[in-house]
Amino acid sequence: MLYHLLYPLTKYASGFNLFRYITFRAAGATITAIIICLILGPYFINLLKKYQVQETIRAEGPESHKGKAGTPTMGGLIILAGIVVPTLLWSDLSNFYVLMVLLVTVWLGLIGYMDDYLKVIKKQPKGMIGRKKLFGQIMLGLLFAL
């Protein structure tokens, strides 16, 4: 988005020519992602703890998993924000491959969100069954294969 907004201003100020370079935009996206994760991450984790958004650990599970009891879940939303927001801000959105990777990332993130939602909100300990997750991934693959 910034690329499309600011690069055309090069004819008025040569400094905007920096937006033409992918290395400059990659550095900007990296800094944006770090800021999002460092600022929003702790706030979001505290919010999840406050509302007790945590996965229940099954009694029949391995002993190593029992130490994770009380750990907030849905942290993938922070990771998605750290990927999607910088991509929308700094990339060339007219590039098909950027849009494709963005769609794949959001699609797979939604599958993960639905799985966590079923575990945490609907209290279904196993979450989304493997077949449904696989079906969603196969549909995504077919969408881009055609």
PDB file of C-alpha atoms in Angstrom:
ATOM      1  CA  MET A   1       0.000   0.000   0.000  1.00  0.00           C
ATOM      2  CA  LEU A   2       2.778   2.436   0.902  1.00  0.00           C
ATOM      3  CA  TYR A   3       4.495   1.470  -2.346  1.00  0.00           C
ATOM      4  CA  HIS A   4       1.447   2.494  -4.388  1.00  0.00           C
ATOM      5  CA  LEU A   5       0.832   5.640  -2.347  1.00  0.00           C
ATOM      6  CA  LEU A   6       4.344   7.019  -1.988  1.00  0.00           C
ATOM      7  CA  TYR A   7       6.380   5.834  -4.982  1.00  0.00           C
ATOM      8  CA  PRO A   8       4.417   8.035  -7.443  1.00  0.00           C
ATOM      9  CA  LEU A   9       5.525  11.058  -5.380  1.00  0.00           C
ATOM     10  CA  THR A  10       9.075  10.512  -6.695  1.00  0.00           C
ATOM     11  CA  LYS A  11       8.500  13.219  -9.295  1.00  0.00           C
ATOM     12  CA  TYR A  12       8.049  15.737  -6.435  1.00  0.00           C
ATOM     13  CA  ALA A  13      10.688  14.448  -3.991  1.00  0.00           C
ATOM     14  CA  SER A  14      13.440  12.039  -4.967  1.00  0.00           C
ATOM     15  CA  GLY A  15      13.496  10.409  -1.503  1.00  0.00           C
ATOM     16  CA  PHE A  16      10.327   8.523  -2.357  1.00  0.00           C
ATOM     17  CA  ASN A  17      12.338   6.605  -4.952  1.00  0.00           C
ATOM     18  CA  LEU A  18      13.430   4.354  -2.059  1.00  0.00           C
ATOM     19  CA  PHE A  19      10.043   2.636  -2.233  1.00  0.00           C
ATOM     20  CA  ARG A  20      11.065   1.222  -5.596  1.00  0.00           C
ATOM     21  CA  TYR A  21      13.686  -0.973  -3.934  1.00  0.00           C
ATOM     22  CA  ILE A  22      12.524  -4.275  -2.521  1.00  0.00           C
ATOM     23  CA  THR A  23      15.339  -4.232   0.056  1.00  0.00           C
ATOM     24  CA  PHE A  24      14.043  -0.966   1.516  1.00  0.00           C
ATOM     25  CA  ARG A  25      10.495  -2.302   1.654  1.00  0.00           C
ATOM     26  CA  ALA A  26      11.686  -5.606   3.161  1.00  0.00           C
ATOM     27  CA  ALA A  27      13.529  -3.710   5.897  1.00  0.00           C
ATOM     28  CA  GLY A  28      10.437  -1.588   6.534  1.00  0.00           C
ATOM     29  CA  ALA A  29       8.250  -4.688   6.693  1.00  0.00           C
ATOM     30  CA  THR A  30      10.671  -6.370   9.092  1.00  0.00           C
ATOM     31  CA  ILE A  31      10.706  -3.377  11.421  1.00  0.00           C
ATOM     32  CA  THR A  32       6.906  -3.153  11.237  1.00  0.00           C
ATOM     33  CA  ALA A  33       6.532  -6.861  12.080  1.00  0.00           C
ATOM     34  CA  ILE A  34       8.901  -6.573  15.039  1.00  0.00           C
ATOM     35  CA  ILE A  35       7.041  -3.543  16.371  1.00  0.00           C
ATOM     36  CA  ILE A  36       3.675  -5.291  15.998  1.00  0.00           C
ATOM     37  CA  CYS A  37       4.884  -8.403  17.809  1.00  0.00           C
ATOM     38  CA  LEU A  38       6.737  -6.529  20.569  1.00  0.00           C
ATOM     39  CA  ILE A  39       3.979  -4.015  21.255  1.00  0.00           C
ATOM     40  CA  LEU A  40       0.821  -6.006  20.573  1.00  0.00           C
ATOM     41  CA  GLY A  41       2.207  -9.375  21.697  1.00  0.00           C
ATOM     42  CA  PRO A  42       2.389  -8.767  25.467  1.00  0.00           C
ATOM     43  CA  TYR A  43      -0.901  -6.832  25.434  1.00  0.00           C
ATOM     44  CA  PHE A  44      -2.638  -9.625  23.517  1.00  0.00           C
ATOM     45  CA  ILE A  45      -1.204 -12.345  25.784  1.00  0.00           C
ATOM     46  CA  ASN A  46      -2.414 -10.452  28.873  1.00  0.00           C
ATOM     47  CA  LEU A  47      -5.837 -10.128  27.271  1.00  0.00           C
ATOM     48  CA  LEU A  48      -5.942 -13.879  26.594  1.00  0.00           C
ATOM     49  CA  LYS A  49      -4.927 -14.581  30.204  1.00  0.00           C
ATOM     50  CA  LYS A  50      -7.536 -12.141  31.516  1.00  0.00           C
ATOM     51  CA  TYR A  51     -10.326 -13.902  29.633  1.00  0.00           C
ATOM     52  CA  GLN A  52      -8.794 -17.333  30.341  1.00  0.00           C
ATOM     53  CA  VAL A  53      -8.489 -18.248  26.687  1.00  0.00           C
ATOM     54  CA  GLN A  54      -6.491 -21.396  27.217  1.00  0.00           C
ATOM     55  CA  GLU A  55      -6.511 -24.901  25.915  1.00  0.00           C
ATOM     56  CA  THR A  56      -7.473 -27.637  28.347  1.00  0.00           C
ATOM     57  CA  ILE A  57      -4.828 -30.327  28.605  1.00  0.00           C
ATOM     58  CA  ARG A  58      -6.265 -33.826  28.333  1.00  0.00           C
ATOM     59  CA  ALA A  59      -5.558 -36.136  31.263  1.00  0.00           C
ATOM     60  CA  GLU A  60      -4.571 -38.984  28.935  1.00  0.00           C
ATOM     61  CA  GLY A  61      -1.999 -36.797  27.180  1.00  0.00           C
ATOM     62  CA  PRO A  62       1.770 -37.007  27.646  1.00  0.00           C
ATOM     63  CA  GLU A  63       3.316 -35.773  30.901  1.00  0.00           C
ATOM     64  CA  SER A  64       5.274 -33.112  29.019  1.00  0.00           C
ATOM     65  CA  HIS A  65       2.005 -31.449  27.943  1.00  0.00           C
ATOM     66  CA  LYS A  66       0.741 -31.065  31.509  1.00  0.00           C
ATOM     67  CA  GLY A  67       3.302 -28.332  32.126  1.00  0.00           C
ATOM     68  CA  LYS A  68       1.548 -26.248  29.460  1.00  0.00           C
ATOM     69  CA  ALA A  69      -1.659 -26.034  31.517  1.00  0.00           C
ATOM     70  CA  GLY A  70      -2.774 -22.414  31.790  1.00  0.00           C
ATOM     71  CA  THR A  71      -0.790 -21.266  28.753  1.00  0.00           C
ATOM     72  CA  PRO A  72      -2.942 -18.989  26.570  1.00  0.00           C
ATOM     73  CA  THR A  73      -3.804 -20.247  23.117  1.00  0.00           C
ATOM     74  CA  MET A  74      -4.614 -18.364  19.885  1.00  0.00           C
ATOM     75  CA  GLY A  75      -1.164 -16.768  19.843  1.00  0.00           C
ATOM     76  CA  GLY A  76      -1.116 -17.475  16.125  1.00  0.00           C
ATOM     77  CA  LEU A  77      -3.198 -14.323  15.718  1.00  0.00           C
ATOM     78  CA  ILE A  78      -0.152 -12.277  16.763  1.00  0.00           C
ATOM     79  CA  ILE A  79       1.958 -14.112  14.200  1.00  0.00           C
ATOM     80  CA  LEU A  80      -0.672 -13.523  11.508  1.00  0.00           C
ATOM     81  CA  ALA A  81      -0.809  -9.819  12.366  1.00  0.00           C
ATOM     82  CA  GLY A  82       2.991  -9.705  12.178  1.00  0.00           C
ATOM     83  CA  ILE A  83       2.832 -11.140   8.659  1.00  0.00           C
ATOM     84  CA  VAL A  84      -0.339  -9.683   7.148  1.00  0.00           C
ATOM     85  CA  VAL A  85      -0.073  -6.052   8.288  1.00  0.00           C
ATOM     86  CA  PRO A  86       3.516  -5.484   7.062  1.00  0.00           C
ATOM     87  CA  THR A  87       2.699  -7.291   3.818  1.00  0.00           C
ATOM     88  CA  LEU A  88      -0.291  -5.043   3.202  1.00  0.00           C
ATOM     89  CA  LEU A  89       1.718  -1.935   4.077  1.00  0.00           C
ATOM     90  CA  TRP A  90       5.025  -2.565   2.325  1.00  0.00           C
ATOM     91  CA  SER A  91       4.532  -4.970  -0.581  1.00  0.00           C
ATOM     92  CA  ASP A  92       3.563  -4.400  -4.182  1.00  0.00           C
ATOM     93  CA  LEU A  93      -0.070  -5.515  -4.033  1.00  0.00           C
ATOM     94  CA  SER A  94      -0.316  -5.606  -7.812  1.00  0.00           C
ATOM     95  CA  ASN A  95       2.029  -8.630  -7.772  1.00  0.00           C
ATOM     96  CA  PHE A  96       0.005 -11.859  -8.125  1.00  0.00           C
ATOM     97  CA  TYR A  97       2.469 -13.859  -6.036  1.00  0.00           C
ATOM     98  CA  VAL A  98       2.199 -11.469  -3.095  1.00  0.00           C
ATOM     99  CA  LEU A  99      -1.583 -11.793  -3.158  1.00  0.00           C
ATOM    100  CA  MET A 100      -1.340 -15.571  -3.476  1.00  0.00           C
ATOM    101  CA  VAL A 101       0.969 -15.914  -0.464  1.00  0.00           C
ATOM    102  CA  LEU A 102      -1.230 -13.524   1.509  1.00  0.00           C
ATOM    103  CA  LEU A 103      -4.347 -15.568   0.719  1.00  0.00           C
ATOM    104  CA  VAL A 104      -2.614 -18.846   1.625  1.00  0.00           C
ATOM    105  CA  THR A 105      -1.372 -17.391   4.918  1.00  0.00           C
ATOM    106  CA  VAL A 106      -4.790 -16.050   5.902  1.00  0.00           C
ATOM    107  CA  TRP A 107      -6.564 -19.261   4.809  1.00  0.00           C
ATOM    108  CA  LEU A 108      -4.269 -21.490   6.876  1.00  0.00           C
ATOM    109  CA  GLY A 109      -4.507 -19.023   9.756  1.00  0.00           C
ATOM    110  CA  LEU A 110      -8.302 -19.315   9.638  1.00  0.00           C
ATOM    111  CA  ILE A 111      -8.052 -23.099   9.822  1.00  0.00           C
ATOM    112  CA  GLY A 112      -5.859 -22.727  12.924  1.00  0.00           C
ATOM    113  CA  TYR A 113      -8.250 -20.166  14.401  1.00  0.00           C
ATOM    114  CA  MET A 114     -11.256 -22.449  13.868  1.00  0.00           C
ATOM    115  CA  ASP A 115      -9.364 -25.304  15.534  1.00  0.00           C
ATOM    116  CA  ASP A 116      -8.495 -23.143  18.563  1.00  0.00           C
ATOM    117  CA  TYR A 117     -12.048 -21.751  18.671  1.00  0.00           C
ATOM    118  CA  LEU A 118     -13.507 -25.247  18.900  1.00  0.00           C
ATOM    119  CA  LYS A 119     -11.033 -26.185  21.636  1.00  0.00           C
ATOM    120  CA  VAL A 120     -11.341 -23.053  23.749  1.00  0.00           C
ATOM    121  CA  ILE A 121     -14.814 -21.609  23.224  1.00  0.00           C
ATOM    122  CA  LYS A 122     -16.820 -24.706  22.322  1.00  0.00           C
ATOM    123  CA  LYS A 123     -14.816 -26.856  24.791  1.00  0.00           C
ATOM    124  CA  GLN A 124     -14.194 -29.638  22.277  1.00  0.00           C
ATOM    125  CA  PRO A 125     -10.848 -31.015  23.529  1.00  0.00           C
ATOM    126  CA  LYS A 126      -9.781 -32.429  20.165  1.00  0.00           C
ATOM    127  CA  GLY A 127     -10.742 -29.301  18.214  1.00  0.00           C
ATOM    128  CA  MET A 128     -11.261 -29.644  14.492  1.00  0.00           C
ATOM    129  CA  ILE A 129     -10.891 -33.204  13.283  1.00  0.00           C
ATOM    130  CA  GLY A 130      -7.904 -33.914  11.094  1.00  0.00           C
ATOM    131  CA  ARG A 131     -10.014 -34.722   8.041  1.00  0.00           C
ATOM    132  CA  LYS A 132     -11.597 -31.264   8.055  1.00  0.00           C
ATOM    133  CA  LYS A 133      -8.219 -29.558   8.409  1.00  0.00           C
ATOM    134  CA  LEU A 134      -6.824 -31.639   5.576  1.00  0.00           C
ATOM    135  CA  PHE A 135      -9.912 -30.918   3.447  1.00  0.00           C
ATOM    136  CA  GLY A 136      -9.393 -27.167   3.917  1.00  0.00           C
ATOM    137  CA  GLN A 137      -5.741 -27.493   2.935  1.00  0.00           C
ATOM    138  CA  ILE A 138      -6.571 -29.617  -0.121  1.00  0.00           C
ATOM    139  CA  MET A 139      -9.211 -27.096  -1.242  1.00  0.00           C
ATOM    140  CA  LEU A 140      -6.594 -24.373  -0.971  1.00  0.00           C
ATOM    141  CA  GLY A 141      -4.158 -26.439  -3.036  1.00  0.00           C
ATOM    142  CA  LEU A 142      -6.783 -27.119  -5.687  1.00  0.00           C
ATOM    143  CA  LEU A 143      -7.698 -23.439  -5.835  1.00  0.00           C
ATOM    144  CA  PHE A 144      -4.149 -22.546  -6.831  1.00  0.00           C
ATOM    145  CA  ALA A 145      -3.546 -25.627  -8.963  1.00  0.00           C
ATOM    146  CA  LEU A 146      -6.373 -24.735 -11.329  1.00  0.00           C
TER     147      LEU A 146
END
